[in-house]
PDB file of C-alpha atoms in Angstrom:
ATOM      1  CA  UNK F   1     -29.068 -24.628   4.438  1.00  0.00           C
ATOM      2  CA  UNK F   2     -28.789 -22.604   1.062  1.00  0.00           C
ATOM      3  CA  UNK F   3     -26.816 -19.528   1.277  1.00  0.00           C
ATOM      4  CA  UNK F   4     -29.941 -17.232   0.285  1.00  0.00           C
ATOM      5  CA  UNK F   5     -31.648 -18.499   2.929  1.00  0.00           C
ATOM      6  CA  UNK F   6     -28.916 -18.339   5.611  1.00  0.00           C
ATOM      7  CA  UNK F   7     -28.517 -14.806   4.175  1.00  0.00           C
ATOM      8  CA  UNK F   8     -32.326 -14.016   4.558  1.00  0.00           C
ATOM      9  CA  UNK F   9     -32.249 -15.452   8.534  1.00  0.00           C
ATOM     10  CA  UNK F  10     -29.300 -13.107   9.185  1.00  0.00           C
ATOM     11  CA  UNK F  11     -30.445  -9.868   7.547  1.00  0.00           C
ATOM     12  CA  UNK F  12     -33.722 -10.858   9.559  1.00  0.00           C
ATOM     13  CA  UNK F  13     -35.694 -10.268   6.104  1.00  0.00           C
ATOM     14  CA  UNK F  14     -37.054 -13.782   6.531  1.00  0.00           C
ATOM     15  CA  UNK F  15     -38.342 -13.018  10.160  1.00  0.00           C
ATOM     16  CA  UNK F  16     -40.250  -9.690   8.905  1.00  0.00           C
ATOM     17  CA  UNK F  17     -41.864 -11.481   5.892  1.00  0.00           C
ATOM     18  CA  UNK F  18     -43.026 -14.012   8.469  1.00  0.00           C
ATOM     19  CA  UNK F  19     -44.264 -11.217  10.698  1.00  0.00           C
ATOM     20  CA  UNK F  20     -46.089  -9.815   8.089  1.00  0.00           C
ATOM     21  CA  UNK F  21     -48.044 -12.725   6.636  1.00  0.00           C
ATOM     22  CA  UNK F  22     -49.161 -13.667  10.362  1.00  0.00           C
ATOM     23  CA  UNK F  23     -50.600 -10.148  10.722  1.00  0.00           C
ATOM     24  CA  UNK F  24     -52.031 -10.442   6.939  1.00  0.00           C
ATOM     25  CA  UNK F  25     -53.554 -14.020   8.024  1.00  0.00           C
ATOM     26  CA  UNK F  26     -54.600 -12.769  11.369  1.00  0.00           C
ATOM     27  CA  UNK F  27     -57.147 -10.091   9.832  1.00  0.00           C
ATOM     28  CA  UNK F  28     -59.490 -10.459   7.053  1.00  0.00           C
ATOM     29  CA  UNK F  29     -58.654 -11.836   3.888  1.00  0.00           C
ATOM     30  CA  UNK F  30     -57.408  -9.989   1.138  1.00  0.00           C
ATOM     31  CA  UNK F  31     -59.923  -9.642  -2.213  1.00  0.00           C
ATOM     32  CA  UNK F  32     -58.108 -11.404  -5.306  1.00  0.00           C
ATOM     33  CA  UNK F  33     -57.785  -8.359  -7.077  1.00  0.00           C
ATOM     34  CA  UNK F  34     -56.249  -6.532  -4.290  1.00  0.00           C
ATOM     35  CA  UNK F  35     -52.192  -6.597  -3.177  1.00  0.00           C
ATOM     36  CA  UNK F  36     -51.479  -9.532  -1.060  1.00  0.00           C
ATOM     37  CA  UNK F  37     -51.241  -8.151   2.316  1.00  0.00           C
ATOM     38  CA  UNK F  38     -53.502  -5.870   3.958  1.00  0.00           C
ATOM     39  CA  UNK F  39     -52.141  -2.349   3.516  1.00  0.00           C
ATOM     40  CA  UNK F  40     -51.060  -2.270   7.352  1.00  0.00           C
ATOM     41  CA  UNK F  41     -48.884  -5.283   6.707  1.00  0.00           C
ATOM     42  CA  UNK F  42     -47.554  -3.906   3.638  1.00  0.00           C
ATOM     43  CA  UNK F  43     -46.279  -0.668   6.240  1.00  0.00           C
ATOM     44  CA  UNK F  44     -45.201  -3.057   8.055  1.00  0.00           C
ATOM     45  CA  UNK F  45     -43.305  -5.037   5.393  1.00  0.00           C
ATOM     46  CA  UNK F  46     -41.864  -2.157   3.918  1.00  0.00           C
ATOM     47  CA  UNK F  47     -40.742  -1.034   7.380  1.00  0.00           C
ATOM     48  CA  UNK F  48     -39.231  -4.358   8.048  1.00  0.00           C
ATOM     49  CA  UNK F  49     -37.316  -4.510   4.944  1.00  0.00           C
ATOM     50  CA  UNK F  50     -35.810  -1.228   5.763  1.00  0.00           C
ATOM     51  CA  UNK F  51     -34.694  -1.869   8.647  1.00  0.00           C
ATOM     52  CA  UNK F  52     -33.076  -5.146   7.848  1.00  0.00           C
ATOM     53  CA  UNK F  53     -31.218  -3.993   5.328  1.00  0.00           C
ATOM     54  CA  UNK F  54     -29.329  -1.518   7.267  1.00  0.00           C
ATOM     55  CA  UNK F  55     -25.503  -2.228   8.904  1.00  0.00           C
ATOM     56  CA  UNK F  56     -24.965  -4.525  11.775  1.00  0.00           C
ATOM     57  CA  UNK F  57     -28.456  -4.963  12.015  1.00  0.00           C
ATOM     58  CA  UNK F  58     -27.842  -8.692  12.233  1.00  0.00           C
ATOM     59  CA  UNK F  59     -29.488  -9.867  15.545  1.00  0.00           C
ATOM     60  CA  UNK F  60     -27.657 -13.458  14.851  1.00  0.00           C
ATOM     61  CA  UNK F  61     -23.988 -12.141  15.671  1.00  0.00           C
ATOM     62  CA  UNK F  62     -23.675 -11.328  19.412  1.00  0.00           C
ATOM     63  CA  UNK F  63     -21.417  -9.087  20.557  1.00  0.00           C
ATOM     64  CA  UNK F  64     -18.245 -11.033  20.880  1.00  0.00           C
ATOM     65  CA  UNK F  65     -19.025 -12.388  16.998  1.00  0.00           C
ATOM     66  CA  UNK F  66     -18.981  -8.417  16.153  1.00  0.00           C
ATOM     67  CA  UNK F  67     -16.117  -7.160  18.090  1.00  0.00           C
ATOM     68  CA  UNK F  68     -14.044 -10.564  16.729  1.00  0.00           C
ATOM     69  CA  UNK F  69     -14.750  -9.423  13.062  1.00  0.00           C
ATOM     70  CA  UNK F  70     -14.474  -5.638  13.471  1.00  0.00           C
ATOM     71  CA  UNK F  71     -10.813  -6.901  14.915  1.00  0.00           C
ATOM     72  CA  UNK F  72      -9.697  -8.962  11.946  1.00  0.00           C
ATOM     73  CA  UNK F  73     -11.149  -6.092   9.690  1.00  0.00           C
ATOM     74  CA  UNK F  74      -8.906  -3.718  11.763  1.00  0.00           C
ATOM     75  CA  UNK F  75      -6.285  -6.556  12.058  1.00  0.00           C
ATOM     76  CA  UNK F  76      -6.471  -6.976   7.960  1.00  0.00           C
ATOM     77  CA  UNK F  77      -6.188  -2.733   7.238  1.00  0.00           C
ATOM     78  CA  UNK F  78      -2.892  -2.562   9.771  1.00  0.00           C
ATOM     79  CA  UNK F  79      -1.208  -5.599   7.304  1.00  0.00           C
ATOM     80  CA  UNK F  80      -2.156  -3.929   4.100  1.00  0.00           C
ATOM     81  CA  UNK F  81      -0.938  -0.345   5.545  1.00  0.00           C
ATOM     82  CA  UNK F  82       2.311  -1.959   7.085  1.00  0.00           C
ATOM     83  CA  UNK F  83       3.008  -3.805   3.437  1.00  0.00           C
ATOM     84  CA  UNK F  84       2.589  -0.649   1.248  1.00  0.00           C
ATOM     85  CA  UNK F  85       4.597   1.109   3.397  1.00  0.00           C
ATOM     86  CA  UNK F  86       7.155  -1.189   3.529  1.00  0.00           C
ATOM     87  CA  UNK F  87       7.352  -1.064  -0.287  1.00  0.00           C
ATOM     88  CA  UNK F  88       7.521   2.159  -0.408  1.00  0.00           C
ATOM     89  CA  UNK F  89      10.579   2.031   1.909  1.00  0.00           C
ATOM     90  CA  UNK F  90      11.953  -0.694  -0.346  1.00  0.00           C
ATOM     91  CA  UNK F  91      11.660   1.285  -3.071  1.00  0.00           C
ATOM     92  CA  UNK F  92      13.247   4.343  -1.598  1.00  0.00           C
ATOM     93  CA  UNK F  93      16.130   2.469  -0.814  1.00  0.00           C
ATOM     94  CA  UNK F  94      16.707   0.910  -4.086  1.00  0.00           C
ATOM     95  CA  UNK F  95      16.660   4.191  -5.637  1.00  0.00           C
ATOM     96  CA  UNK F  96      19.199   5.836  -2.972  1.00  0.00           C
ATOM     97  CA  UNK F  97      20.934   2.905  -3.704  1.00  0.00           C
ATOM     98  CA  UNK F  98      21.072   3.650  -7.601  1.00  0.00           C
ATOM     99  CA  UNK F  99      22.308   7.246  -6.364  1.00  0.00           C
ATOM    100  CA  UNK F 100      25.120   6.066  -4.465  1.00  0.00           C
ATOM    101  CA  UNK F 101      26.223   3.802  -7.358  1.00  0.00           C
ATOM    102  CA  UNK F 102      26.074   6.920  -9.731  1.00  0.00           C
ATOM    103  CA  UNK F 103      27.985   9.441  -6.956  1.00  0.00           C
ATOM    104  CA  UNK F 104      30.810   6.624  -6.581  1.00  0.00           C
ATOM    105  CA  UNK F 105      31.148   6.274 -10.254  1.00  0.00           C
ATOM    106  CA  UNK F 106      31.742  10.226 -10.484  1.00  0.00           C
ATOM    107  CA  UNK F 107      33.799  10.101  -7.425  1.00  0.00           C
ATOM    108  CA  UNK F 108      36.005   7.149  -9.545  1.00  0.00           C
ATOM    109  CA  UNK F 109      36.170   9.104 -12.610  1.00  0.00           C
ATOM    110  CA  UNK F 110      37.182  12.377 -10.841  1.00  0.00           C
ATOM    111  CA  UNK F 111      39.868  10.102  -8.767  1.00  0.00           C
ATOM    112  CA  UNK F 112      41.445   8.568 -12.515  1.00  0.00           C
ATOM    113  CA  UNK F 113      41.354  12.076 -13.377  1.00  0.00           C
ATOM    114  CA  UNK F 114      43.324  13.434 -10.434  1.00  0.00           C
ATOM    115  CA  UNK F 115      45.972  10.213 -10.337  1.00  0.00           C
ATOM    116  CA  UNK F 116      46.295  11.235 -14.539  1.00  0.00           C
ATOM    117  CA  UNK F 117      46.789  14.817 -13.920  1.00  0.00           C
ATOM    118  CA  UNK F 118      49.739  13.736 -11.088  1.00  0.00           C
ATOM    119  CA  UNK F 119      50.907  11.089 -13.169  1.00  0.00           C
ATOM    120  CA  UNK F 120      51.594  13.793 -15.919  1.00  0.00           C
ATOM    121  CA  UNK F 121      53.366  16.442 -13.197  1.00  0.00           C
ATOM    122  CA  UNK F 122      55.374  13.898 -12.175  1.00  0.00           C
ATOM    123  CA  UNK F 123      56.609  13.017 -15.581  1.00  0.00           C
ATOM    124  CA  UNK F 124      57.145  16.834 -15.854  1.00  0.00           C
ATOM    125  CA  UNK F 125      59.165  17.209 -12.624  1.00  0.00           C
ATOM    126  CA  UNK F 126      61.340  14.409 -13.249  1.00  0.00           C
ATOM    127  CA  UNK F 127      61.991  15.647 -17.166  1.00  0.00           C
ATOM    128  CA  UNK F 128      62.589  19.335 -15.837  1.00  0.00           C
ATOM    129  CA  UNK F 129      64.753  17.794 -12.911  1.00  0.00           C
ATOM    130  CA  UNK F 130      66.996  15.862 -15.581  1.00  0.00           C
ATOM    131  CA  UNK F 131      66.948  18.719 -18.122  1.00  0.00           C
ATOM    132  CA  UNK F 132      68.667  20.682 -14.823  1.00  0.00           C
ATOM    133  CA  UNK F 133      71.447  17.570 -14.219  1.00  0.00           C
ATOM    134  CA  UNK F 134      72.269  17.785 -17.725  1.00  0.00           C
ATOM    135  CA  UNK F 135      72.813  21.811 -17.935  1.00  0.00           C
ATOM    136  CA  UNK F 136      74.757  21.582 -14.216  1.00  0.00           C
ATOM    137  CA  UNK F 137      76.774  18.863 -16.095  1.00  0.00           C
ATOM    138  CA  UNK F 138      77.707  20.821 -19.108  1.00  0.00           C
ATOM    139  CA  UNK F 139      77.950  23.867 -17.645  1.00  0.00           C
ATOM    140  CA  UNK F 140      80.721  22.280 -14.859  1.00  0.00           C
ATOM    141  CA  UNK F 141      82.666  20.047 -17.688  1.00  0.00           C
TER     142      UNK F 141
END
């Protein structure tokens, strides 16, 4: 079955333009130079077409067929929310991540600092301690 015409028996399009040529054939015939349904059928054609066209107007899907595909369709939305949000949480920790990296690299470089700045009292103390031997020393000999 070609997918046009599968498409056609679904929308029910196929079943109206059937309807409407019976009714056409039913009453008297058309002249050549007129349209090619009687203006009734044309209504009714119109009406038909309409109609068909419009959402879930498929009378082939029953209501198990319906409620199955509104349920992937719901099914399908939920994974595509839960990924994007999941991403986005990726990507929020990634940057935190990059923030703790730069706050421990401070935190090092303010550490160094602090060790240098001890290092260099130290070497003070001692010196000063020494330069205090050495006076106690010459001032006792």
């Amino acid at each position: 079955m070609p997918l046009a015409f599968s498409a056609l028996r679904c929308s029910g399009l196929a079943a109206a333009v059937r309807r409407a040529r019976r009714s056409a054939e039913r009453g008297a015939p058309p002249p050549h130079t007129g349209p090619a349904f009687p203006p009734a059928a044309g209504r009714r054609l119109r009406r038909a077409l309409l109609t068909a066209v419009r959402p879930c107007a498929c009378p082939a899907m029953s209501r198990s067929s319906r409620a199955v595909l509104v349920a992937t369709a719901l099914l399908s939305a939920a994974t595509i929310a839960a990924v994007h949000v999941q991403q986005r949480r990726e990507r929020e920790r990634l940057h935190s991540g990059v923030l703790r990296d730069l706050e421990r690299q401070n935190q090092k470089r303010e550490n160094i600092r602090l060790l240098e700045e001890q290092i260099a009292l130290t070497k003070q103390l001692t010196e000063e301690r020494e330069k205090m031997l050495m006076e106690k020393g010459s001032q006792q000999s």
